[in-house]
């Protein structure tokens, strides 16, 4: 079965990587999809985010990375995926994720959302936390892969 893991990944964190590692064991093929979203101001460009996702998941064979646009369910259909993976960290994620999953179900009943629960050591972790730490020159070791930490440091050195 082919699954997609859509999101912003601005940037990818160890929490995302953990979900990807586990989803890649459940599904034959997993495509990480950086969804274009003009409403959200992103720190990294889509290409930069895709490249960091590629580097951070290079050790997993059945994982690939794409940039997607339009509705997530339409994109899934276009590439022949029937599963949409999302991660849940805490109850705070639950309401938003339920809303999204229910809307997607109404849009296309053939695409199924599957939730994976974050491991406790990653449940506090978000891309925003990683950005705040980087901005304040904190230690990023426990939050993001080394290649991502380097890019975060570079971005904030440039004063963005
Ligand atoms: P979006 O803007 O679509 O929420 P994100 O990149 O923030 O994109 O997140 C993509 C998915 O990964 C979401 O389902 C989110 O709940 C999940 N996620 C984010 N961080 C973690 C984490 N630390 N552990 C598990 N799941 C996570």
mmCIF file of C-alpha atoms and ligand atoms in Angstrom:
data_model
loop_
_atom_site.group_PDB
_atom_site.id
_atom_site.type_symbol
_atom_site.label_atom_id
_atom_site.label_comp_id
_atom_site.label_asym_id
_atom_site.label_seq_id
_atom_site.Cartn_x
_atom_site.Cartn_y
_atom_site.Cartn_z
ATOM 1 C CA UNK A 1 0.000 0.000 0.000
ATOM 2 C CA UNK A 2 1.241 3.494 -0.853
ATOM 3 C CA UNK A 3 0.937 6.232 1.797
ATOM 4 C CA UNK A 4 1.698 9.924 1.914
ATOM 5 C CA UNK A 5 2.835 11.934 4.938
ATOM 6 C CA UNK A 6 1.821 15.515 4.134
ATOM 7 C CA UNK A 7 2.840 18.573 6.122
ATOM 8 C CA UNK A 8 4.842 21.770 6.250
ATOM 9 C CA UNK A 9 8.112 20.260 7.524
ATOM 10 C CA UNK A 10 9.480 23.769 8.160
ATOM 11 C CA UNK A 11 11.880 22.162 9.051
ATOM 12 C CA UNK A 12 11.712 18.387 9.579
ATOM 13 C CA UNK A 13 12.365 17.370 13.234
ATOM 14 C CA UNK A 14 13.199 14.113 14.996
ATOM 15 C CA UNK A 15 9.464 13.863 15.781
ATOM 16 C CA UNK A 16 8.680 13.756 12.047
ATOM 17 C CA UNK A 17 11.546 11.322 11.414
ATOM 18 C CA UNK A 18 10.166 8.974 14.065
ATOM 19 C CA UNK A 19 6.722 8.990 12.448
ATOM 20 C CA UNK A 20 8.348 8.392 9.037
ATOM 21 C CA UNK A 21 10.437 5.469 10.311
ATOM 22 C CA UNK A 22 7.413 3.779 11.822
ATOM 23 C CA UNK A 23 5.058 4.483 8.903
ATOM 24 C CA UNK A 24 7.661 3.112 6.491
ATOM 25 C CA UNK A 25 7.424 -0.222 8.339
ATOM 26 C CA UNK A 26 3.644 -0.308 8.050
ATOM 27 C CA UNK A 27 3.304 0.720 4.394
ATOM 28 C CA UNK A 28 5.095 -0.526 1.279
ATOM 29 C CA UNK A 29 5.883 2.965 0.112
ATOM 30 C CA UNK A 30 5.809 6.298 1.920
ATOM 31 C CA UNK A 31 5.996 9.676 0.221
ATOM 32 C CA UNK A 32 6.717 12.726 2.362
ATOM 33 C CA UNK A 33 4.814 15.592 0.767
ATOM 34 C CA UNK A 34 5.768 19.203 1.431
ATOM 35 C CA UNK A 35 2.402 20.835 0.833
ATOM 36 C CA UNK A 36 2.481 24.311 -0.650
ATOM 37 C CA UNK A 37 0.509 26.659 1.584
ATOM 38 C CA UNK A 38 0.447 30.354 0.746
ATOM 39 C CA UNK A 39 -1.332 31.183 4.009
ATOM 40 C CA UNK A 40 1.582 30.056 6.138
ATOM 41 C CA UNK A 41 4.796 32.059 6.252
ATOM 42 C CA UNK A 42 7.604 29.521 6.052
ATOM 43 C CA UNK A 43 11.211 30.008 7.083
ATOM 44 C CA UNK A 44 12.529 27.638 4.419
ATOM 45 C CA UNK A 45 11.574 27.387 0.740
ATOM 46 C CA UNK A 46 9.821 24.231 -0.403
ATOM 47 C CA UNK A 47 12.997 23.024 -2.125
ATOM 48 C CA UNK A 48 15.088 23.622 1.001
ATOM 49 C CA UNK A 49 12.527 21.728 3.088
ATOM 50 C CA UNK A 50 12.422 18.859 0.591
ATOM 51 C CA UNK A 51 16.215 18.602 0.558
ATOM 52 C CA UNK A 52 16.370 18.445 4.374
ATOM 53 C CA UNK A 53 13.665 15.737 4.348
ATOM 54 C CA UNK A 54 15.655 13.755 1.775
ATOM 55 C CA UNK A 55 18.875 13.963 3.771
ATOM 56 C CA UNK A 56 17.156 13.150 7.082
ATOM 57 C CA UNK A 57 15.467 10.026 5.686
ATOM 58 C CA UNK A 58 18.220 8.780 3.350
ATOM 59 C CA UNK A 59 18.630 5.718 5.626
ATOM 60 C CA UNK A 60 15.060 4.528 4.874
ATOM 61 C CA UNK A 61 14.663 2.644 1.596
ATOM 62 C CA UNK A 62 10.947 2.966 0.814
ATOM 63 C CA UNK A 63 10.665 6.710 1.542
ATOM 64 C CA UNK A 64 10.709 9.508 -1.032
ATOM 65 C CA UNK A 65 9.998 13.242 -0.962
ATOM 66 C CA UNK A 66 7.786 15.395 -3.196
ATOM 67 C CA UNK A 67 6.417 18.917 -3.223
ATOM 68 C CA UNK A 68 2.645 18.951 -3.480
ATOM 69 C CA UNK A 69 -0.044 21.500 -4.242
ATOM 70 C CA UNK A 70 -3.811 21.764 -4.179
ATOM 71 C CA UNK A 71 -5.921 19.586 -1.928
ATOM 72 C CA UNK A 72 -4.022 16.842 -0.127
ATOM 73 C CA UNK A 73 -6.564 14.162 -1.130
ATOM 74 C CA UNK A 74 -6.302 15.199 -4.798
ATOM 75 C CA UNK A 75 -2.529 15.007 -4.622
ATOM 76 C CA UNK A 76 -2.709 11.565 -2.977
ATOM 77 C CA UNK A 77 -5.021 10.331 -5.725
ATOM 78 C CA UNK A 78 -2.781 11.773 -8.432
ATOM 79 C CA UNK A 79 0.207 9.758 -7.230
ATOM 80 C CA UNK A 80 -1.810 6.614 -6.450
ATOM 81 C CA UNK A 81 -1.671 6.769 -2.636
ATOM 82 C CA UNK A 82 -4.659 5.614 -0.577
ATOM 83 C CA UNK A 83 -3.346 6.361 2.916
ATOM 84 C CA UNK A 84 -2.687 9.720 4.494
ATOM 85 C CA UNK A 85 -0.447 9.531 7.574
ATOM 86 C CA UNK A 86 -0.555 12.187 10.301
ATOM 87 C CA UNK A 87 1.096 12.357 13.703
ATOM 88 C CA UNK A 88 -0.560 13.130 17.022
ATOM 89 C CA UNK A 89 1.503 14.516 19.880
ATOM 90 C CA UNK A 90 -1.146 15.364 22.455
ATOM 91 C CA UNK A 91 -4.831 16.194 22.828
ATOM 92 C CA UNK A 92 -4.026 19.652 21.523
ATOM 93 C CA UNK A 93 -3.286 18.108 18.096
ATOM 94 C CA UNK A 94 -6.367 15.930 18.214
ATOM 95 C CA UNK A 95 -9.052 18.522 17.520
ATOM 96 C CA UNK A 96 -7.288 20.022 14.512
ATOM 97 C CA UNK A 97 -6.323 16.630 13.113
ATOM 98 C CA UNK A 98 -9.895 15.312 13.520
ATOM 99 C CA UNK A 99 -11.246 18.310 11.628
ATOM 100 C CA UNK A 100 -8.742 17.804 8.828
ATOM 101 C CA UNK A 101 -9.329 14.045 8.624
ATOM 102 C CA UNK A 102 -13.108 14.481 8.582
ATOM 103 C CA UNK A 103 -12.932 17.104 5.836
ATOM 104 C CA UNK A 104 -10.632 14.862 3.798
ATOM 105 C CA UNK A 105 -13.024 11.938 4.296
ATOM 106 C CA UNK A 106 -15.871 14.053 2.935
ATOM 107 C CA UNK A 107 -13.767 15.100 -0.053
ATOM 108 C CA UNK A 108 -12.590 11.597 -0.928
ATOM 109 C CA UNK A 109 -13.829 8.526 0.916
ATOM 110 C CA UNK A 110 -11.242 6.300 -0.775
ATOM 111 C CA UNK A 111 -8.316 8.003 0.975
ATOM 112 C CA UNK A 112 -7.933 6.906 4.597
ATOM 113 C CA UNK A 113 -6.235 8.935 7.325
ATOM 114 C CA UNK A 114 -4.074 6.910 9.689
ATOM 115 C CA UNK A 115 -2.752 8.496 12.898
ATOM 116 C CA UNK A 116 0.493 7.495 14.512
ATOM 117 C CA UNK A 117 1.057 8.616 18.087
ATOM 118 C CA UNK A 118 4.318 10.386 18.889
ATOM 119 C CA UNK A 119 6.788 8.680 21.173
ATOM 120 C CA UNK A 120 6.824 10.494 24.557
ATOM 121 C CA UNK A 121 10.360 11.818 24.029
ATOM 122 C CA UNK A 122 9.160 13.645 20.890
ATOM 123 C CA UNK A 123 5.723 14.707 22.037
ATOM 124 C CA UNK A 124 6.901 18.220 22.972
ATOM 125 C CA UNK A 125 8.742 18.676 19.713
ATOM 126 C CA UNK A 126 7.592 20.921 16.874
ATOM 127 C CA UNK A 127 9.197 22.794 13.999
ATOM 128 C CA UNK A 128 8.382 26.054 15.826
ATOM 129 C CA UNK A 129 10.235 24.892 18.951
ATOM 130 C CA UNK A 130 13.283 24.052 16.826
ATOM 131 C CA UNK A 131 13.125 27.513 15.184
ATOM 132 C CA UNK A 132 12.863 29.300 18.537
ATOM 133 C CA UNK A 133 15.858 27.379 19.887
ATOM 134 C CA UNK A 134 17.887 28.123 16.759
ATOM 135 C CA UNK A 135 16.986 31.804 16.865
ATOM 136 C CA UNK A 136 18.266 31.989 20.426
ATOM 137 C CA UNK A 137 21.389 29.988 19.605
ATOM 138 C CA UNK A 138 20.406 27.010 21.749
ATOM 139 C CA UNK A 139 21.521 23.404 21.452
ATOM 140 C CA UNK A 140 19.551 21.758 18.651
ATOM 141 C CA UNK A 141 21.064 18.273 19.052
ATOM 142 C CA UNK A 142 17.999 16.649 20.600
ATOM 143 C CA UNK A 143 15.490 18.264 18.270
ATOM 144 C CA UNK A 144 16.582 18.015 14.652
ATOM 145 C CA UNK A 145 19.047 15.970 12.557
ATOM 146 C CA UNK A 146 22.512 17.555 12.176
ATOM 147 C CA UNK A 147 21.935 18.568 8.540
ATOM 148 C CA UNK A 148 18.806 20.498 9.625
ATOM 149 C CA UNK A 149 20.587 22.130 12.577
ATOM 150 C CA UNK A 150 23.237 23.432 10.152
ATOM 151 C CA UNK A 151 20.595 24.962 7.879
ATOM 152 C CA UNK A 152 18.788 26.545 10.837
ATOM 153 C CA UNK A 153 22.002 28.118 12.101
ATOM 154 C CA UNK A 154 22.756 29.455 8.594
ATOM 155 C CA UNK A 155 19.279 30.970 8.234
ATOM 156 C CA UNK A 156 19.438 32.844 11.512
ATOM 157 C CA UNK A 157 23.015 33.983 10.880
ATOM 158 C CA UNK A 158 21.660 35.708 7.790
ATOM 159 C CA UNK A 159 19.246 37.495 10.107
ATOM 160 C CA UNK A 160 16.010 36.031 8.745
HETATM 161 P P1 LIG B 1 1.201 20.865 9.276
HETATM 162 O O1 LIG B 1 1.427 22.310 8.986
HETATM 163 O O2 LIG B 1 0.458 20.145 8.191
HETATM 164 O O3 LIG B 1 0.636 20.573 10.648
HETATM 165 P P2 LIG B 1 3.753 19.862 10.288
HETATM 166 O O4 LIG B 1 5.025 19.701 9.533
HETATM 167 O O5 LIG B 1 3.756 20.804 11.430
HETATM 168 O O6 LIG B 1 2.667 20.228 9.196
HETATM 169 O O7 LIG B 1 3.274 18.438 10.817
HETATM 170 C C1 LIG B 1 2.988 17.367 9.970
HETATM 171 C C2 LIG B 1 2.382 16.234 10.778
HETATM 172 O O8 LIG B 1 3.363 15.723 11.690
HETATM 173 C C3 LIG B 1 1.188 16.641 11.650
HETATM 174 O O9 LIG B 1 0.262 15.575 11.671
HETATM 175 C C4 LIG B 1 1.798 16.836 13.016
HETATM 176 O O10 LIG B 1 0.851 16.618 14.038
HETATM 177 C C5 LIG B 1 2.857 15.751 13.008
HETATM 178 N N1 LIG B 1 3.961 16.051 13.929
HETATM 179 C C6 LIG B 1 4.670 17.191 14.056
HETATM 180 N N2 LIG B 1 5.609 17.096 15.019
HETATM 181 C C7 LIG B 1 5.487 15.844 15.526
HETATM 182 C C8 LIG B 1 6.157 15.122 16.586
HETATM 183 N N3 LIG B 1 7.090 15.692 17.333
HETATM 184 N N4 LIG B 1 5.760 13.849 16.820
HETATM 185 C C9 LIG B 1 4.775 13.308 16.088
HETATM 186 N N5 LIG B 1 4.091 13.917 15.103
HETATM 187 C C10 LIG B 1 4.443 15.170 14.820
#
